[in-house]
Short mmCIF file of N, CA and C in Angstrom, two decimals:
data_model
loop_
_atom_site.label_atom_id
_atom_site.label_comp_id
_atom_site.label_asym_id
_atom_site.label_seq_id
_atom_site.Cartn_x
_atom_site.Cartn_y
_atom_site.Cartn_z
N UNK A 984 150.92 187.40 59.48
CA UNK A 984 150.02 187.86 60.51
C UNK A 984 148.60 187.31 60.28
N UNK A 985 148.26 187.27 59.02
CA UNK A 985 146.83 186.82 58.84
C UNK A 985 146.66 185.06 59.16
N UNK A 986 147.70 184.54 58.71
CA UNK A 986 147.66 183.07 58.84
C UNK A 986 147.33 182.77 60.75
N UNK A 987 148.09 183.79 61.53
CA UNK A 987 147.74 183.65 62.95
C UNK A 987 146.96 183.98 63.75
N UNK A 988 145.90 184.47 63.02
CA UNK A 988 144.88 185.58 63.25
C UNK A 988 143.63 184.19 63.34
N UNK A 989 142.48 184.54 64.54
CA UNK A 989 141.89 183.90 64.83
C UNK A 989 140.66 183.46 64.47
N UNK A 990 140.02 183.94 63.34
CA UNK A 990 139.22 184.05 62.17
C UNK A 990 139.56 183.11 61.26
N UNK A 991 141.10 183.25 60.83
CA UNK A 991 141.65 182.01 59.43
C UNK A 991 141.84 181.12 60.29
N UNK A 992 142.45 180.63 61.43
CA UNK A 992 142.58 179.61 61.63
C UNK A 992 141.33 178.46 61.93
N UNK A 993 140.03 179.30 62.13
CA UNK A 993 138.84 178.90 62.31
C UNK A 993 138.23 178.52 60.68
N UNK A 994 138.02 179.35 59.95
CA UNK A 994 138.29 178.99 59.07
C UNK A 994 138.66 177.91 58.19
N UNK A 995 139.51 177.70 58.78
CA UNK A 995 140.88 176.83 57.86
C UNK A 995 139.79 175.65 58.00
N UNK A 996 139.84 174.92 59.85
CA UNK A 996 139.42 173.71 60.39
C UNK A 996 138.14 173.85 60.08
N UNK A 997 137.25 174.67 59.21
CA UNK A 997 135.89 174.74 59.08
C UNK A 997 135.61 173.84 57.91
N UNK A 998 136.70 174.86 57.01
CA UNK A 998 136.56 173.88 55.83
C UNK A 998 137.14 172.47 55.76
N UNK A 999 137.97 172.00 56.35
CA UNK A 999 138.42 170.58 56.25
C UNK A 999 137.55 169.92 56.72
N UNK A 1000 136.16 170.57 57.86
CA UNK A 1000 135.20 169.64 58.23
C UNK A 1000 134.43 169.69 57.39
N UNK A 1001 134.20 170.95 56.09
CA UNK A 1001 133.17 170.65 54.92
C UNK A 1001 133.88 169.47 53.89
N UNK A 1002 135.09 169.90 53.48
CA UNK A 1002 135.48 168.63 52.87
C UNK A 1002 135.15 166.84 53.81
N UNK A 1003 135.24 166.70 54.73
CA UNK A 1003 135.07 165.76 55.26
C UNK A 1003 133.54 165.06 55.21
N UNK A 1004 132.85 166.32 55.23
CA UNK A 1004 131.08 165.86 55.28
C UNK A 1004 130.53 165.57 53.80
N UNK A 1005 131.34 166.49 52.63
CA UNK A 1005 131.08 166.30 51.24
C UNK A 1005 131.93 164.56 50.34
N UNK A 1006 133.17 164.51 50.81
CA UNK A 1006 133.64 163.35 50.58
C UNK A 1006 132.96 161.85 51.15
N UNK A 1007 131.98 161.86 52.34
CA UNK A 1007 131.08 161.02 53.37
C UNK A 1007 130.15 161.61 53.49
N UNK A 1008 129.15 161.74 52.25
CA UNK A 1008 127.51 162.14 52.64
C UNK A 1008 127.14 161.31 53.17
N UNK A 1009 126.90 160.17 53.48
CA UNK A 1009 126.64 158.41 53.97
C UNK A 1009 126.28 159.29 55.75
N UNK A 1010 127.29 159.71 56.08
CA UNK A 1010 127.56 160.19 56.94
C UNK A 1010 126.55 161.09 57.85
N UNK A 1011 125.65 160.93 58.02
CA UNK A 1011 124.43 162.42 59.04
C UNK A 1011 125.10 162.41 60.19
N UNK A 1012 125.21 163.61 60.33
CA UNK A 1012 125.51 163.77 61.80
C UNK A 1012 124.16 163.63 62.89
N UNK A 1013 122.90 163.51 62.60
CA UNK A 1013 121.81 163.08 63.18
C UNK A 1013 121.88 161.99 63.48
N UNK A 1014 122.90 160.93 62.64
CA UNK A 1014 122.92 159.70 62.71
C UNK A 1014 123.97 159.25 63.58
N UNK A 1015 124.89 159.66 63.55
CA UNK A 1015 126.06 159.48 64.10
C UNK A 1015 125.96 159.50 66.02
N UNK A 1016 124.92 160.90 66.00
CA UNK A 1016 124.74 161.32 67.53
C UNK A 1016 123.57 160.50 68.07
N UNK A 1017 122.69 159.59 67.02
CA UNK A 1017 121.60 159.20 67.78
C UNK A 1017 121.95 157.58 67.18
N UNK A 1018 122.22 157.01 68.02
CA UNK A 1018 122.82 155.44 67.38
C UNK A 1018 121.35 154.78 67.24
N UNK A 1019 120.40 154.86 68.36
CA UNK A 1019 118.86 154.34 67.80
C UNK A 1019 118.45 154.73 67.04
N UNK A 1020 118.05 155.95 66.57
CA UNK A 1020 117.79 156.29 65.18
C UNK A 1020 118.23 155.15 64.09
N UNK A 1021 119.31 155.56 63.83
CA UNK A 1021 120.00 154.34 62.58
C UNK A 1021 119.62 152.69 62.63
N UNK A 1022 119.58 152.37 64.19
CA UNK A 1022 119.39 151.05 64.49
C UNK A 1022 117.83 150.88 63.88
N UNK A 1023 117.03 151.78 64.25
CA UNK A 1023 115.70 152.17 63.77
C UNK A 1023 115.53 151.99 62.50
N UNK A 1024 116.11 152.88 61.74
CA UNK A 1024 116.13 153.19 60.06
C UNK A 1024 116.69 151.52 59.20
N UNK A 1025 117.43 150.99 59.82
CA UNK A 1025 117.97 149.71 59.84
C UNK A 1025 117.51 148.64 59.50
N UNK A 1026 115.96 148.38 60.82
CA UNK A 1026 115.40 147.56 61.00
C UNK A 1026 113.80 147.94 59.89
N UNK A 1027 113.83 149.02 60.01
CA UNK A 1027 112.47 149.20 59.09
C UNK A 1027 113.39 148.72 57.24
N UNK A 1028 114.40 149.28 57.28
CA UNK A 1028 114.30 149.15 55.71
C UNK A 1028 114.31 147.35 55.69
N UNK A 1029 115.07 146.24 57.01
CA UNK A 1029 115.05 145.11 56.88
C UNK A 1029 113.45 144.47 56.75
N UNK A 1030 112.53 145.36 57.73
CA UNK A 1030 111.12 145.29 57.44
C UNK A 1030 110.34 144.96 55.82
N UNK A 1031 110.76 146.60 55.06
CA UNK A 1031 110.13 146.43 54.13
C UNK A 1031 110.63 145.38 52.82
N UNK A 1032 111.87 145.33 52.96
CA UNK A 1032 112.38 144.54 51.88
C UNK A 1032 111.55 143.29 51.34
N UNK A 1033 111.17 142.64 51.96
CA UNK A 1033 110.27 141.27 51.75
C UNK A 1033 109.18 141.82 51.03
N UNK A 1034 108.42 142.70 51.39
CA UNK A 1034 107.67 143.33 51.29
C UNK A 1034 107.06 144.20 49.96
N UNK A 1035 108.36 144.71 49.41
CA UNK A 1035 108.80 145.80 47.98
C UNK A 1035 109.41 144.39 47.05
N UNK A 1036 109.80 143.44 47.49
CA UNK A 1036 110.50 142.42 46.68
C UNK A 1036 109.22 141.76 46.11
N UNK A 1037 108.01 141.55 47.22
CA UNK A 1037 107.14 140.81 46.57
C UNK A 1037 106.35 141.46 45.37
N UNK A 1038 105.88 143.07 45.61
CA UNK A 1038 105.71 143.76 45.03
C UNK A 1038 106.20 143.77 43.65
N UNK A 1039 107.73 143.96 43.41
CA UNK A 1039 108.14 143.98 42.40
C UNK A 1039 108.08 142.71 41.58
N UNK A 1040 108.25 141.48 42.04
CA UNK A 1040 107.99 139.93 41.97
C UNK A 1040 106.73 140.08 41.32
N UNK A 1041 105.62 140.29 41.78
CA UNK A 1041 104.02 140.45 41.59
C UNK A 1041 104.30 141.14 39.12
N UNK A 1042 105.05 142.49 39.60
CA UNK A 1042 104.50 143.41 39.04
C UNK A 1042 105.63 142.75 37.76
N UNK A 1043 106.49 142.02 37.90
CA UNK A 1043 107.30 141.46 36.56
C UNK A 1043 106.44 140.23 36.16
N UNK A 1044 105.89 139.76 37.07
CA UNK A 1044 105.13 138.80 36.35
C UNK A 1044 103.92 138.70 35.25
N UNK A 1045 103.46 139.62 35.96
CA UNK A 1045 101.58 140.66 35.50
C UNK A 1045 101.32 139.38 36.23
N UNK A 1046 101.09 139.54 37.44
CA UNK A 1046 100.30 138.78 38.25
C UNK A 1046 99.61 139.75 39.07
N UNK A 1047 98.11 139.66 38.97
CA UNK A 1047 97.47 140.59 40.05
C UNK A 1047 97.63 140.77 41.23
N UNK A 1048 96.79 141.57 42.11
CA UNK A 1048 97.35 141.62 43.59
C UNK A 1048 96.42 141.25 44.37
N UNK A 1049 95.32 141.36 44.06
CA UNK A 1049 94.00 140.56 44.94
C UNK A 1049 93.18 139.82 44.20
N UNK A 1050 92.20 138.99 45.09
CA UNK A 1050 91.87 138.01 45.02
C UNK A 1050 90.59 138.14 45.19
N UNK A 1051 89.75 136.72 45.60
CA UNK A 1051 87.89 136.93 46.43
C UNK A 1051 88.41 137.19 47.72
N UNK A 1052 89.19 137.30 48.66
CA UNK A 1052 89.43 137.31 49.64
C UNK A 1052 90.31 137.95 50.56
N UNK A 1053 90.29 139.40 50.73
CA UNK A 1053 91.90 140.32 50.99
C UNK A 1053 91.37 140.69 52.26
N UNK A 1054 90.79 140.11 53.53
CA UNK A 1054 90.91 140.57 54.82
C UNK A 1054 91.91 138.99 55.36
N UNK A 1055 91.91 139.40 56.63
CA UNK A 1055 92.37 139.04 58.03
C UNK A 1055 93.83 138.38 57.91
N UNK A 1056 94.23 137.53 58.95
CA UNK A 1056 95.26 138.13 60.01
C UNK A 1056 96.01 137.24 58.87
N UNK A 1057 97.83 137.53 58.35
CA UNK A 1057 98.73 136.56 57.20
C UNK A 1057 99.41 135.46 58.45
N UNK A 1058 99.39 135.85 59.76
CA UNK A 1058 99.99 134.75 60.55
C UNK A 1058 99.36 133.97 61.21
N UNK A 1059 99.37 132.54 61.43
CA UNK A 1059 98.31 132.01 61.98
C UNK A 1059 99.47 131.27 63.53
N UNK A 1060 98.84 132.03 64.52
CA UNK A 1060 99.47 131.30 65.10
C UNK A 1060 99.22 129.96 65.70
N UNK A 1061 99.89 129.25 66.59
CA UNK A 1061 100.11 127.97 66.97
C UNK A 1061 98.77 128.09 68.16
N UNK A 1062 97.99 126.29 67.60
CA UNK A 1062 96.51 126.56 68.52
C UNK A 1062 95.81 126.83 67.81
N UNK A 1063 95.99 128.17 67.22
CA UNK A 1063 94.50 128.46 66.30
C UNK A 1063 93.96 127.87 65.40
N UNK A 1064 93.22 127.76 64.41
CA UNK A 1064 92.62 127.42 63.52
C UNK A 1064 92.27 128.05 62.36
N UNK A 1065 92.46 128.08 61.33
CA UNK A 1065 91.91 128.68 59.87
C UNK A 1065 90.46 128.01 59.59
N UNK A 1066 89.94 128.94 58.58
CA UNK A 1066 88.66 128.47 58.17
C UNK A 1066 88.85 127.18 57.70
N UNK A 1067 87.75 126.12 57.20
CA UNK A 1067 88.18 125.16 56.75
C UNK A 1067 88.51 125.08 55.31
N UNK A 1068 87.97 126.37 54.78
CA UNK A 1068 87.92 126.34 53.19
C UNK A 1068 88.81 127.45 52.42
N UNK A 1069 89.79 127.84 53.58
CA UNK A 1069 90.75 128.30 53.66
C UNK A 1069 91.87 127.73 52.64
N UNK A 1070 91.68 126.06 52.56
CA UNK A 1070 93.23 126.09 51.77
C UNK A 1070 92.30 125.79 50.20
N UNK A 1071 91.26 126.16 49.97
CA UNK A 1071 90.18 126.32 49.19
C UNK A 1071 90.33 127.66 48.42
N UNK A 1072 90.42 128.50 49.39
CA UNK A 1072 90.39 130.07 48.92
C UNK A 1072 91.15 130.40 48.75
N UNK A 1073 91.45 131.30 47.12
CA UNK A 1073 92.68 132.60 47.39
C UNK A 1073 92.16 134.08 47.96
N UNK A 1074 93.16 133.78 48.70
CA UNK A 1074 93.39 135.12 49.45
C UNK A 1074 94.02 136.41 48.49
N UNK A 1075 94.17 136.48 47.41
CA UNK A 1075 94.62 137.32 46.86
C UNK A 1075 96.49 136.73 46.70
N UNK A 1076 97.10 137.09 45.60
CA UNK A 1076 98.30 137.08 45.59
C UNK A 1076 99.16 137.43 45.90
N UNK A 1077 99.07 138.88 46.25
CA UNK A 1077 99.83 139.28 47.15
C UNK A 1077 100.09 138.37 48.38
N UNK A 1078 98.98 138.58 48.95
CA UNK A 1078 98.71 138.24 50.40
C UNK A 1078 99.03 136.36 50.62
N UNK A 1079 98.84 135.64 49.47
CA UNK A 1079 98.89 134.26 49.35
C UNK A 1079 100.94 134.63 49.44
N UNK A 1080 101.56 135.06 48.26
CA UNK A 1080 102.93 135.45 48.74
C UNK A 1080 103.66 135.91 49.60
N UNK A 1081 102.91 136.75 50.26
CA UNK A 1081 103.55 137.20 51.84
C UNK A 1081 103.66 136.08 52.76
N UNK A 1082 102.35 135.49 53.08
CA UNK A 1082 102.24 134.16 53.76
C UNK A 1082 103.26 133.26 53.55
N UNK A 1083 103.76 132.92 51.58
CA UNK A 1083 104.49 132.19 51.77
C UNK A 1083 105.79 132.23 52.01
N UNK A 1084 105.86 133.60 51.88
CA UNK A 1084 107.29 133.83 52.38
C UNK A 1084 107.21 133.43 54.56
N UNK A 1085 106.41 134.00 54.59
CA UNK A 1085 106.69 133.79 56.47
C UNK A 1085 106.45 132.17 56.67
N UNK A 1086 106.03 131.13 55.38
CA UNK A 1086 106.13 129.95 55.94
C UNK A 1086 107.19 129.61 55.76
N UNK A 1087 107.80 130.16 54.78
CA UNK A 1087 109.36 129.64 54.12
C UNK A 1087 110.58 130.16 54.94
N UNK A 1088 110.25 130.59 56.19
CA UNK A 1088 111.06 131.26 56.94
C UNK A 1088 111.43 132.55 57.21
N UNK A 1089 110.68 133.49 56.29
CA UNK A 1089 111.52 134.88 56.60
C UNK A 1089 110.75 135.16 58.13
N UNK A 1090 111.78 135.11 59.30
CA UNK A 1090 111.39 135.66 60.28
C UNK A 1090 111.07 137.02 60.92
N UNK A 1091 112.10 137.82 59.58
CA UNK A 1091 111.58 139.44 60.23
C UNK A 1091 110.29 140.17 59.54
N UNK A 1092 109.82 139.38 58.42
CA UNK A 1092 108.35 139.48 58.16
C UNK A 1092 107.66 139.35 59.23
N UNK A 1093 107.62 137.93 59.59
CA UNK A 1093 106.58 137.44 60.33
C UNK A 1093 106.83 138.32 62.11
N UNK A 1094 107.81 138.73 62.02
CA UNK A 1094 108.01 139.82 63.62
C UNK A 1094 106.80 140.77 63.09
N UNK A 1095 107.34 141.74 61.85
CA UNK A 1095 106.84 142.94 61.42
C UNK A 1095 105.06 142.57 61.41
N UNK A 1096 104.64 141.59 61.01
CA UNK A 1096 103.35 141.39 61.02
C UNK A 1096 102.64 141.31 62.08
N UNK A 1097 103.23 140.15 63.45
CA UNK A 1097 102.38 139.97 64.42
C UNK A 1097 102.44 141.27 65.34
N UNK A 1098 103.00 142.44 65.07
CA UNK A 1098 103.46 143.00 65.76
C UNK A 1098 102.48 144.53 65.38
N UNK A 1099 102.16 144.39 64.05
CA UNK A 1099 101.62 145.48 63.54
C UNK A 1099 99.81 144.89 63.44
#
């Protein structure tokens, strides 16, 4: 009688959905129901990676992070012009490494930059 009773059988399927969520924490159901979200969460962690890599790059080396020179824009676009004493100056290391990564191709840097 108890096994047919409408409480255990609720029950029962309650817990096989806790086992299911504990075996697949990976799993949010925030995530699952909002597919932009994730696409979101996605694209930022593809964002920072370049970013935390150089960082860590920087910090195994003991290479400092700035320079005489830590303002303006790391992308130069097409047309414009740099100072002339620009390939003169460091810009700081960091910032000299970011650059060279967006010359060396990383394109979702150079999105994340002109964009921010």
């Amino acid at each position: 009688m108890h096994d047919k009773s409408v409480y255990h059988s609720k029950a029962v399927t309650e817990g096989h959905n806790l086992i299911k969520i504990y075996e697949n924490p990976e799993i949010d159901v925030r995530n699952t129901l909002d597919q932009e979200r994730q696409r979101q969460i996605l694209e930022n962690k593809l964002r920072l990676k370049p970013i935390i890599e150089s960082v860590i790059f920087l910090g195994r080396q003991h290479i400092p992070f700035r320079g005489h020179r830590d303002q303006g824009s790391l992308v130069v676009s097409e047309g414009s012009s740099e100072d002339e004493d620009s390939l003169v100056n460091n810009k700081g290391n960091f910032r000299e490494l970011i650059k060279f990564r967006i010359e060396s191709g990383d394109v979702v840097l150079k999105k994340h930059l002109e964009n921010t």
